Amino acid sequence: MSERATVDASQEIPPSEWGRREPVAAVGPWMFAVVVGLLVVGRLVFAQYLTAPALQAWATIFVAICVQALPFLVFGVLLSAAITAFVPASFWTRALPRRPVLAVPVAGAAGAVLPGCECASVPVASGLMSRGVTPAAALAFLLASPAINPVVVVATVVAFPGQPMMAVARFGASLVVAVLAGWVWLRFGRAEWLRIPARATGEGSKWRNFQDAMGHDFLHAGGFLVVGGATAATMNVIVPRSWLESVAGVPVLSVLALAALAVILSICSEADAFVAASLTAFSPTAKLAFLVVGPMVDLKLIALQAGTFGRRFAARFIPLTFVLAVIVSMAVGEVLL
């Protein structure tokens, strides 16, 4: 990967050596209108036949995931479009260290100031890359932001009363995972694996560029959010909870079980602490793994990353993140919990 954390405004932004350029099919607003219309008609026509508890549970979970994630997705899209249209590339040259190895932890730590969940982090990271921030630093921000921001930290403290070290462990483990993942990508990532969305912002007004970027990101990411939500709802219905309870007393298996559960449930990072606290049969370390893995790797996030950065990227970065999150959670849990 490139040896620069940012690029000068006079250079190509983002540089071609940072990632491949492949056209992403545009999604027209009429497609969403058609989908909404089909859902309304389908509910009126088929609701009386869809009485099976499993189908009702699936519908409830699917709607809950999409409704819960949509406000944060919109927030992330608005912020990403604002970065693209209004923030000059020279700002990132001043804000981040020139050396990528130093820019990665700085970008990861910057995630502490942006409230939001994982759905918001993907379009923001995409916007950072399109404005000249090296992918490794943008990816560190992507992983850290939904896990270490103030709202998530406070929610974790509230969910675990009398256990402040759980919030400390979550913050520390999540930041370590984000920085390690960024450094690994910096060292071993290849340009052909990553698709960096390039936006044309040269001819129209800044407001026009803002509107174009916002419309593109929302329509594109919204479709993948629906795909991820449907997948998560399906997994929630077909995976028996008894499988989890059978491994709760086995240290390593319990950590892996809750890490996998975090991927399947796809709960917003601002609410997952309350779910983790309810899993009383599991150890604090296993709960920590649930809290660290969830904001970084879940089914809706997998769909968003694959749709934004490409399947070749997702096939490599997601397993890397999952493995690092599990290992770091076990290590931090052993020391702090």
mmCIF file of C-alpha atoms in Angstrom:
data_model
loop_
_atom_site.group_PDB
_atom_site.id
_atom_site.type_symbol
_atom_site.label_atom_id
_atom_site.label_comp_id
_atom_site.label_asym_id
_atom_site.label_seq_id
_atom_site.Cartn_x
_atom_site.Cartn_y
_atom_site.Cartn_z
ATOM 1 C CA MET A 1 0.000 0.000 0.000
ATOM 2 C CA SER A 2 0.986 3.655 -0.269
ATOM 3 C CA GLU A 3 3.559 5.176 2.067
ATOM 4 C CA ARG A 4 1.516 8.370 2.422
ATOM 5 C CA ALA A 5 -1.222 8.955 4.957
ATOM 6 C CA THR A 6 -2.732 11.771 2.902
ATOM 7 C CA VAL A 7 -2.128 13.357 -0.479
ATOM 8 C CA ASP A 8 -1.702 16.906 -1.649
ATOM 9 C CA ALA A 9 -4.648 18.616 -3.264
ATOM 10 C CA SER A 10 -2.674 18.923 -6.514
ATOM 11 C CA GLN A 11 -2.432 15.152 -6.841
ATOM 12 C CA GLU A 12 -5.070 12.675 -7.900
ATOM 13 C CA ILE A 13 -7.530 12.144 -5.034
ATOM 14 C CA PRO A 14 -7.672 9.373 -4.081
ATOM 15 C CA PRO A 15 -4.489 8.016 -5.716
ATOM 16 C CA SER A 16 -5.059 5.140 -8.116
ATOM 17 C CA GLU A 17 -2.552 2.948 -6.269
ATOM 18 C CA TRP A 18 -4.742 2.933 -3.156
ATOM 19 C CA GLY A 19 -7.484 0.845 -4.716
ATOM 20 C CA ARG A 20 -9.193 -0.255 -7.896
ATOM 21 C CA ARG A 21 -11.956 1.687 -9.600
ATOM 22 C CA GLU A 22 -14.973 -0.280 -10.689
ATOM 23 C CA PRO A 23 -18.275 1.287 -11.638
ATOM 24 C CA VAL A 24 -21.009 0.734 -9.090
ATOM 25 C CA ALA A 25 -24.439 0.379 -10.565
ATOM 26 C CA ALA A 26 -26.670 3.270 -9.654
ATOM 27 C CA VAL A 27 -29.872 2.512 -7.810
ATOM 28 C CA GLY A 28 -32.810 4.609 -8.866
ATOM 29 C CA PRO A 29 -35.343 5.922 -6.365
ATOM 30 C CA TRP A 30 -38.068 4.173 -8.340
ATOM 31 C CA MET A 31 -36.654 0.815 -7.241
ATOM 32 C CA PHE A 32 -37.265 1.678 -3.594
ATOM 33 C CA ALA A 33 -40.776 2.831 -4.470
ATOM 34 C CA VAL A 34 -41.446 -0.503 -6.165
ATOM 35 C CA VAL A 35 -40.099 -2.451 -3.166
ATOM 36 C CA VAL A 36 -42.197 -0.430 -0.712
ATOM 37 C CA GLY A 37 -45.261 -0.910 -2.892
ATOM 38 C CA LEU A 38 -44.723 -4.657 -3.061
ATOM 39 C CA LEU A 39 -44.323 -4.841 0.705
ATOM 40 C CA VAL A 40 -47.551 -2.927 1.287
ATOM 41 C CA VAL A 41 -49.496 -5.015 -1.213
ATOM 42 C CA GLY A 42 -47.936 -8.209 0.094
ATOM 43 C CA ARG A 43 -48.897 -7.381 3.645
ATOM 44 C CA LEU A 44 -52.512 -6.725 2.669
ATOM 45 C CA VAL A 45 -52.808 -9.831 0.522
ATOM 46 C CA PHE A 46 -50.704 -12.379 2.380
ATOM 47 C CA ALA A 47 -50.822 -11.241 6.014
ATOM 48 C CA GLN A 48 -53.629 -13.647 6.850
ATOM 49 C CA TYR A 49 -51.522 -16.562 5.661
ATOM 50 C CA LEU A 50 -48.293 -15.588 7.419
ATOM 51 C CA THR A 51 -49.299 -16.679 10.888
ATOM 52 C CA ALA A 52 -46.450 -19.081 11.670
ATOM 53 C CA PRO A 53 -44.485 -17.928 14.758
ATOM 54 C CA ALA A 54 -41.183 -18.243 12.887
ATOM 55 C CA LEU A 55 -42.384 -15.949 10.095
ATOM 56 C CA GLN A 56 -43.717 -13.431 12.594
ATOM 57 C CA ALA A 57 -40.424 -13.503 14.473
ATOM 58 C CA TRP A 58 -38.515 -13.049 11.214
ATOM 59 C CA ALA A 59 -40.614 -10.040 10.219
ATOM 60 C CA THR A 60 -40.278 -8.465 13.662
ATOM 61 C CA ILE A 61 -36.483 -8.862 13.739
ATOM 62 C CA PHE A 62 -36.038 -7.657 10.163
ATOM 63 C CA VAL A 63 -38.082 -4.506 10.717
ATOM 64 C CA ALA A 64 -36.369 -3.844 14.055
ATOM 65 C CA ILE A 65 -32.880 -4.095 12.537
ATOM 66 C CA CYS A 66 -33.702 -1.810 9.611
ATOM 67 C CA VAL A 67 -35.585 0.766 11.686
ATOM 68 C CA GLN A 68 -32.865 0.796 14.337
ATOM 69 C CA ALA A 69 -30.063 1.203 11.803
ATOM 70 C CA LEU A 70 -31.692 3.649 9.377
ATOM 71 C CA PRO A 71 -31.242 6.887 11.405
ATOM 72 C CA PHE A 72 -27.555 6.165 11.900
ATOM 73 C CA LEU A 73 -27.133 5.233 8.253
ATOM 74 C CA VAL A 74 -28.675 8.564 7.270
ATOM 75 C CA PHE A 75 -26.379 10.363 9.727
ATOM 76 C CA GLY A 76 -23.348 8.607 8.259
ATOM 77 C CA VAL A 77 -24.424 9.402 4.698
ATOM 78 C CA LEU A 78 -24.933 13.078 5.553
ATOM 79 C CA LEU A 79 -21.537 13.286 7.221
ATOM 80 C CA SER A 80 -19.843 11.450 4.358
ATOM 81 C CA ALA A 81 -21.433 13.756 1.777
ATOM 82 C CA ALA A 82 -20.399 16.812 3.809
ATOM 83 C CA ILE A 83 -16.815 15.532 3.946
ATOM 84 C CA THR A 84 -16.844 14.965 0.203
ATOM 85 C CA ALA A 85 -18.335 18.313 -0.747
ATOM 86 C CA PHE A 86 -17.154 20.808 1.862
ATOM 87 C CA VAL A 87 -13.915 19.548 3.435
ATOM 88 C CA PRO A 88 -10.855 20.205 1.264
ATOM 89 C CA ALA A 89 -8.273 17.463 0.923
ATOM 90 C CA SER A 90 -5.688 19.810 2.409
ATOM 91 C CA PHE A 91 -7.507 19.554 5.758
ATOM 92 C CA TRP A 92 -6.585 15.879 6.107
ATOM 93 C CA THR A 93 -2.983 16.675 5.252
ATOM 94 C CA ARG A 94 -2.891 18.948 8.291
ATOM 95 C CA ALA A 95 -5.071 16.840 10.592
ATOM 96 C CA LEU A 96 -3.340 13.472 10.191
ATOM 97 C CA PRO A 97 0.336 12.569 10.460
ATOM 98 C CA ARG A 98 2.057 12.202 7.126
ATOM 99 C CA ARG A 99 3.310 8.734 7.998
ATOM 100 C CA PRO A 100 0.533 6.132 7.613
ATOM 101 C CA VAL A 101 1.833 4.057 10.522
ATOM 102 C CA LEU A 102 1.104 7.027 12.800
ATOM 103 C CA ALA A 103 -2.067 8.106 11.015
ATOM 104 C CA VAL A 104 -3.738 4.753 11.778
ATOM 105 C CA PRO A 105 -3.852 5.119 15.604
ATOM 106 C CA VAL A 106 -4.741 8.818 15.312
ATOM 107 C CA ALA A 107 -7.683 8.009 13.036
ATOM 108 C CA GLY A 108 -8.730 5.170 15.317
ATOM 109 C CA ALA A 109 -8.710 7.419 18.368
ATOM 110 C CA ALA A 110 -10.728 10.011 16.423
ATOM 111 C CA GLY A 111 -13.612 7.546 16.463
ATOM 112 C CA ALA A 112 -14.189 8.493 20.100
ATOM 113 C CA VAL A 113 -15.691 11.843 19.089
ATOM 114 C CA LEU A 114 -18.314 10.647 16.587
ATOM 115 C CA PRO A 115 -21.554 9.252 18.078
ATOM 116 C CA GLY A 116 -23.145 6.629 15.862
ATOM 117 C CA CYS A 117 -23.297 2.943 15.103
ATOM 118 C CA GLU A 118 -21.544 0.729 12.591
ATOM 119 C CA CYS A 119 -23.986 1.626 9.813
ATOM 120 C CA ALA A 120 -22.766 5.228 9.920
ATOM 121 C CA SER A 121 -19.083 4.304 9.915
ATOM 122 C CA VAL A 122 -19.034 2.685 6.460
ATOM 123 C CA PRO A 123 -20.121 5.718 4.404
ATOM 124 C CA VAL A 124 -17.931 7.984 6.553
ATOM 125 C CA ALA A 125 -14.866 5.797 5.948
ATOM 126 C CA SER A 126 -15.704 5.767 2.253
ATOM 127 C CA GLY A 127 -15.889 9.554 2.260
ATOM 128 C CA LEU A 128 -12.533 9.812 4.029
ATOM 129 C CA MET A 129 -10.866 7.607 1.417
ATOM 130 C CA SER A 130 -12.390 9.620 -1.420
ATOM 131 C CA ARG A 131 -10.891 12.781 0.083
ATOM 132 C CA GLY A 132 -7.358 11.420 0.292
ATOM 133 C CA VAL A 133 -7.127 9.645 3.663
ATOM 134 C CA THR A 134 -5.109 6.449 3.355
ATOM 135 C CA PRO A 135 -7.340 3.349 3.468
ATOM 136 C CA ALA A 136 -5.578 1.894 6.528
ATOM 137 C CA ALA A 137 -6.397 4.998 8.601
ATOM 138 C CA ALA A 138 -9.965 5.187 7.290
ATOM 139 C CA LEU A 139 -10.490 1.513 8.126
ATOM 140 C CA ALA A 140 -9.175 2.031 11.658
ATOM 141 C CA PHE A 141 -11.728 4.819 12.058
ATOM 142 C CA LEU A 142 -14.447 2.571 10.599
ATOM 143 C CA LEU A 143 -13.816 -0.102 13.236
ATOM 144 C CA ALA A 144 -13.241 2.191 16.214
ATOM 145 C CA SER A 145 -16.011 4.752 15.781
ATOM 146 C CA PRO A 146 -19.040 2.552 16.598
ATOM 147 C CA ALA A 147 -17.294 0.923 19.578
ATOM 148 C CA ILE A 148 -15.542 3.710 21.483
ATOM 149 C CA ASN A 149 -17.737 6.778 21.000
ATOM 150 C CA PRO A 150 -19.197 8.445 24.130
ATOM 151 C CA VAL A 151 -22.747 7.152 23.640
ATOM 152 C CA VAL A 152 -21.580 3.539 23.515
ATOM 153 C CA VAL A 153 -19.300 3.965 26.522
ATOM 154 C CA VAL A 154 -22.102 5.462 28.615
ATOM 155 C CA ALA A 155 -24.525 2.746 27.500
ATOM 156 C CA THR A 156 -22.011 0.088 28.568
ATOM 157 C CA VAL A 157 -21.587 1.690 32.007
ATOM 158 C CA VAL A 158 -25.352 1.792 32.478
ATOM 159 C CA ALA A 159 -25.826 -1.804 31.303
ATOM 160 C CA PHE A 160 -23.172 -3.093 33.721
ATOM 161 C CA PRO A 161 -23.797 -1.225 36.994
ATOM 162 C CA GLY A 162 -21.001 -1.645 39.474
ATOM 163 C CA GLN A 163 -18.703 -3.039 36.762
ATOM 164 C CA PRO A 164 -16.910 0.010 35.295
ATOM 165 C CA MET A 165 -14.052 -2.174 34.077
ATOM 166 C CA MET A 166 -16.348 -3.655 31.444
ATOM 167 C CA ALA A 167 -16.606 -0.246 29.757
ATOM 168 C CA VAL A 168 -12.853 0.283 30.128
ATOM 169 C CA ALA A 169 -12.114 -3.156 28.694
ATOM 170 C CA ARG A 170 -14.484 -2.597 25.789
ATOM 171 C CA PHE A 171 -12.956 0.780 24.944
ATOM 172 C CA GLY A 172 -9.382 -0.485 25.157
ATOM 173 C CA ALA A 173 -9.937 -3.764 23.314
ATOM 174 C CA SER A 174 -11.927 -2.115 20.517
ATOM 175 C CA LEU A 175 -9.299 0.577 19.943
ATOM 176 C CA VAL A 176 -6.493 -2.009 19.920
ATOM 177 C CA VAL A 177 -8.345 -4.145 17.366
ATOM 178 C CA ALA A 178 -9.012 -1.135 15.127
ATOM 179 C CA VAL A 179 -5.368 -0.047 15.166
ATOM 180 C CA LEU A 180 -4.034 -3.569 14.622
ATOM 181 C CA ALA A 181 -6.412 -4.140 11.707
ATOM 182 C CA GLY A 182 -5.335 -0.847 10.151
ATOM 183 C CA TRP A 183 -1.659 -1.700 10.515
ATOM 184 C CA VAL A 184 -2.163 -5.186 9.050
ATOM 185 C CA TRP A 185 -3.973 -3.712 6.061
ATOM 186 C CA LEU A 186 -1.240 -1.107 5.672
ATOM 187 C CA ARG A 187 1.396 -3.840 5.563
ATOM 188 C CA PHE A 188 -0.354 -6.585 3.591
ATOM 189 C CA GLY A 189 -3.337 -4.984 1.838
ATOM 190 C CA ARG A 190 -3.324 -4.798 -1.952
ATOM 191 C CA ALA A 191 -4.899 -2.182 -4.172
ATOM 192 C CA GLU A 192 -6.739 -4.750 -6.280
ATOM 193 C CA TRP A 193 -8.603 -5.993 -3.200
ATOM 194 C CA LEU A 194 -10.149 -2.622 -2.333
ATOM 195 C CA ARG A 195 -12.694 -0.635 -4.317
ATOM 196 C CA ILE A 196 -12.488 3.025 -3.374
ATOM 197 C CA PRO A 197 -15.590 4.985 -4.398
ATOM 198 C CA ALA A 198 -14.493 7.982 -6.455
ATOM 199 C CA ARG A 199 -16.781 10.989 -6.581
ATOM 200 C CA ALA A 200 -16.745 13.758 -9.118
ATOM 201 C CA THR A 201 -16.723 17.036 -7.228
ATOM 202 C CA GLY A 202 -15.041 19.407 -9.619
ATOM 203 C CA GLU A 203 -17.667 21.098 -11.818
ATOM 204 C CA GLY A 204 -20.884 21.697 -9.889
ATOM 205 C CA SER A 205 -21.460 23.769 -6.802
ATOM 206 C CA LYS A 206 -20.615 22.390 -3.389
ATOM 207 C CA TRP A 207 -24.299 22.001 -2.535
ATOM 208 C CA ARG A 208 -24.874 20.122 -5.786
ATOM 209 C CA ASN A 209 -21.943 17.843 -5.026
ATOM 210 C CA PHE A 210 -23.313 17.332 -1.514
ATOM 211 C CA GLN A 211 -26.728 16.312 -2.857
ATOM 212 C CA ASP A 212 -25.251 13.970 -5.456
ATOM 213 C CA ALA A 213 -22.974 12.258 -2.934
ATOM 214 C CA MET A 214 -25.775 11.953 -0.382
ATOM 215 C CA GLY A 215 -28.196 10.448 -2.891
ATOM 216 C CA HIS A 216 -25.643 7.979 -4.222
ATOM 217 C CA ASP A 217 -24.522 6.785 -0.791
ATOM 218 C CA PHE A 218 -28.010 6.491 0.669
ATOM 219 C CA LEU A 219 -29.486 4.532 -2.221
ATOM 220 C CA HIS A 220 -26.443 2.299 -2.483
ATOM 221 C CA ALA A 221 -25.901 1.606 1.229
ATOM 222 C CA GLY A 222 -29.618 1.375 1.964
ATOM 223 C CA GLY A 223 -29.990 -1.589 -0.365
ATOM 224 C CA PHE A 224 -27.205 -3.488 1.336
ATOM 225 C CA LEU A 225 -28.651 -2.641 4.738
ATOM 226 C CA VAL A 226 -31.860 -4.398 3.692
ATOM 227 C CA VAL A 227 -29.904 -7.423 2.490
ATOM 228 C CA GLY A 228 -27.944 -7.575 5.743
ATOM 229 C CA GLY A 229 -31.079 -7.128 7.839
ATOM 230 C CA ALA A 230 -32.873 -9.952 6.029
ATOM 231 C CA THR A 231 -29.878 -12.256 6.481
ATOM 232 C CA ALA A 232 -29.593 -11.426 10.172
ATOM 233 C CA ALA A 233 -33.311 -12.030 10.707
ATOM 234 C CA THR A 234 -33.053 -15.399 8.993
ATOM 235 C CA MET A 235 -30.107 -16.475 11.131
ATOM 236 C CA ASN A 236 -31.886 -15.291 14.280
ATOM 237 C CA VAL A 237 -34.811 -17.554 13.494
ATOM 238 C CA ILE A 238 -32.985 -20.719 12.436
ATOM 239 C CA VAL A 239 -30.143 -20.838 15.005
ATOM 240 C CA PRO A 240 -31.363 -22.488 18.257
ATOM 241 C CA ARG A 241 -30.399 -20.615 21.433
ATOM 242 C CA SER A 242 -29.897 -23.977 23.178
ATOM 243 C CA TRP A 243 -26.662 -24.351 21.206
ATOM 244 C CA LEU A 244 -25.255 -21.316 22.993
ATOM 245 C CA GLU A 245 -26.330 -22.420 26.454
ATOM 246 C CA SER A 246 -24.601 -25.779 26.003
ATOM 247 C CA VAL A 247 -21.160 -24.116 25.689
ATOM 248 C CA ALA A 248 -21.564 -21.345 28.277
ATOM 249 C CA GLY A 249 -19.348 -23.120 30.802
ATOM 250 C CA VAL A 250 -16.462 -23.833 28.411
ATOM 251 C CA PRO A 251 -14.088 -20.802 28.418
ATOM 252 C CA VAL A 252 -12.845 -20.731 24.813
ATOM 253 C CA LEU A 253 -16.046 -22.081 23.263
ATOM 254 C CA SER A 254 -18.165 -19.580 25.186
ATOM 255 C CA VAL A 255 -16.088 -16.704 23.798
ATOM 256 C CA LEU A 256 -16.431 -18.036 20.249
ATOM 257 C CA ALA A 257 -20.152 -18.657 20.757
ATOM 258 C CA LEU A 258 -20.890 -15.095 21.861
ATOM 259 C CA ALA A 259 -18.621 -13.693 19.144
ATOM 260 C CA ALA A 260 -20.640 -15.643 16.571
ATOM 261 C CA LEU A 261 -23.876 -14.540 18.235
ATOM 262 C CA ALA A 262 -22.819 -10.898 17.901
ATOM 263 C CA VAL A 263 -22.339 -11.416 14.164
ATOM 264 C CA ILE A 264 -25.755 -13.045 13.813
ATOM 265 C CA LEU A 265 -27.833 -10.697 15.972
ATOM 266 C CA SER A 266 -26.514 -7.533 14.268
ATOM 267 C CA ILE A 267 -27.541 -5.289 17.151
ATOM 268 C CA CYS A 268 -26.732 -1.578 17.065
ATOM 269 C CA SER A 269 -23.602 -0.835 19.088
ATOM 270 C CA GLU A 270 -25.540 1.609 21.261
ATOM 271 C CA ALA A 271 -27.884 -1.146 22.468
ATOM 272 C CA ASP A 272 -25.788 -4.317 22.465
ATOM 273 C CA ALA A 273 -24.445 -3.808 26.002
ATOM 274 C CA PHE A 274 -27.900 -4.448 27.463
ATOM 275 C CA VAL A 275 -28.146 -7.717 25.520
ATOM 276 C CA ALA A 276 -24.686 -8.753 26.698
ATOM 277 C CA ALA A 277 -25.598 -7.998 30.311
ATOM 278 C CA SER A 278 -28.610 -10.315 30.031
ATOM 279 C CA LEU A 279 -26.426 -13.290 29.072
ATOM 280 C CA THR A 280 -25.826 -14.213 32.690
ATOM 281 C CA ALA A 281 -24.671 -17.774 31.976
ATOM 282 C CA PHE A 282 -21.539 -16.513 30.232
ATOM 283 C CA SER A 283 -18.266 -15.217 31.634
ATOM 284 C CA PRO A 284 -17.298 -11.511 31.553
ATOM 285 C CA THR A 285 -14.655 -12.292 28.934
ATOM 286 C CA ALA A 286 -17.245 -13.911 26.664
ATOM 287 C CA LYS A 287 -19.493 -10.871 27.100
ATOM 288 C CA LEU A 288 -16.561 -8.626 26.221
ATOM 289 C CA ALA A 289 -16.030 -10.577 23.005
ATOM 290 C CA PHE A 290 -19.702 -10.016 22.180
ATOM 291 C CA LEU A 291 -19.278 -6.264 22.717
ATOM 292 C CA VAL A 292 -16.056 -5.983 20.708
ATOM 293 C CA VAL A 293 -17.022 -8.181 17.757
ATOM 294 C CA GLY A 294 -20.563 -6.848 17.262
ATOM 295 C CA PRO A 295 -19.756 -3.249 16.187
ATOM 296 C CA MET A 296 -16.994 -4.481 13.868
ATOM 297 C CA VAL A 297 -18.406 -7.639 12.301
ATOM 298 C CA ASP A 298 -22.105 -8.343 11.904
ATOM 299 C CA LEU A 299 -24.265 -9.454 9.012
ATOM 300 C CA LYS A 300 -25.583 -6.035 8.031
ATOM 301 C CA LEU A 301 -22.084 -4.563 8.302
ATOM 302 C CA ILE A 302 -20.690 -7.369 6.128
ATOM 303 C CA ALA A 303 -23.262 -6.510 3.462
ATOM 304 C CA LEU A 304 -22.459 -2.789 3.703
ATOM 305 C CA GLN A 305 -18.699 -3.330 3.474
ATOM 306 C CA ALA A 306 -19.003 -5.755 0.565
ATOM 307 C CA GLY A 307 -21.309 -3.385 -1.291
ATOM 308 C CA THR A 308 -19.147 -0.314 -0.663
ATOM 309 C CA PHE A 309 -15.587 -1.617 -0.858
ATOM 310 C CA GLY A 310 -16.081 -4.804 -2.869
ATOM 311 C CA ARG A 311 -16.400 -8.501 -2.116
ATOM 312 C CA ARG A 312 -12.662 -9.143 -2.433
ATOM 313 C CA PHE A 313 -12.052 -6.627 0.320
ATOM 314 C CA ALA A 314 -14.792 -8.026 2.555
ATOM 315 C CA ALA A 315 -13.568 -11.608 2.094
ATOM 316 C CA ARG A 316 -10.202 -10.628 3.597
ATOM 317 C CA PHE A 317 -10.844 -7.759 5.979
ATOM 318 C CA ILE A 318 -13.849 -9.216 7.780
ATOM 319 C CA PRO A 319 -12.164 -12.514 8.812
ATOM 320 C CA LEU A 320 -9.079 -10.533 9.856
ATOM 321 C CA THR A 321 -11.202 -8.248 12.035
ATOM 322 C CA PHE A 322 -13.105 -11.159 13.584
ATOM 323 C CA VAL A 323 -9.943 -13.065 14.517
ATOM 324 C CA LEU A 324 -8.262 -9.973 15.972
ATOM 325 C CA ALA A 325 -11.396 -9.075 17.937
ATOM 326 C CA VAL A 326 -11.643 -12.535 19.502
ATOM 327 C CA ILE A 327 -7.942 -12.746 20.392
ATOM 328 C CA VAL A 328 -7.734 -9.222 21.811
ATOM 329 C CA SER A 329 -10.980 -9.683 23.771
ATOM 330 C CA MET A 330 -9.638 -12.851 25.395
ATOM 331 C CA ALA A 331 -6.354 -11.153 26.272
ATOM 332 C CA VAL A 332 -7.943 -7.974 27.645
ATOM 333 C CA GLY A 333 -10.616 -9.942 29.496
ATOM 334 C CA GLU A 334 -7.963 -12.075 31.150
ATOM 335 C CA VAL A 335 -6.157 -8.987 32.409
ATOM 336 C CA LEU A 336 -8.980 -6.585 33.296
ATOM 337 C CA LEU A 337 -11.983 -8.804 34.000
#
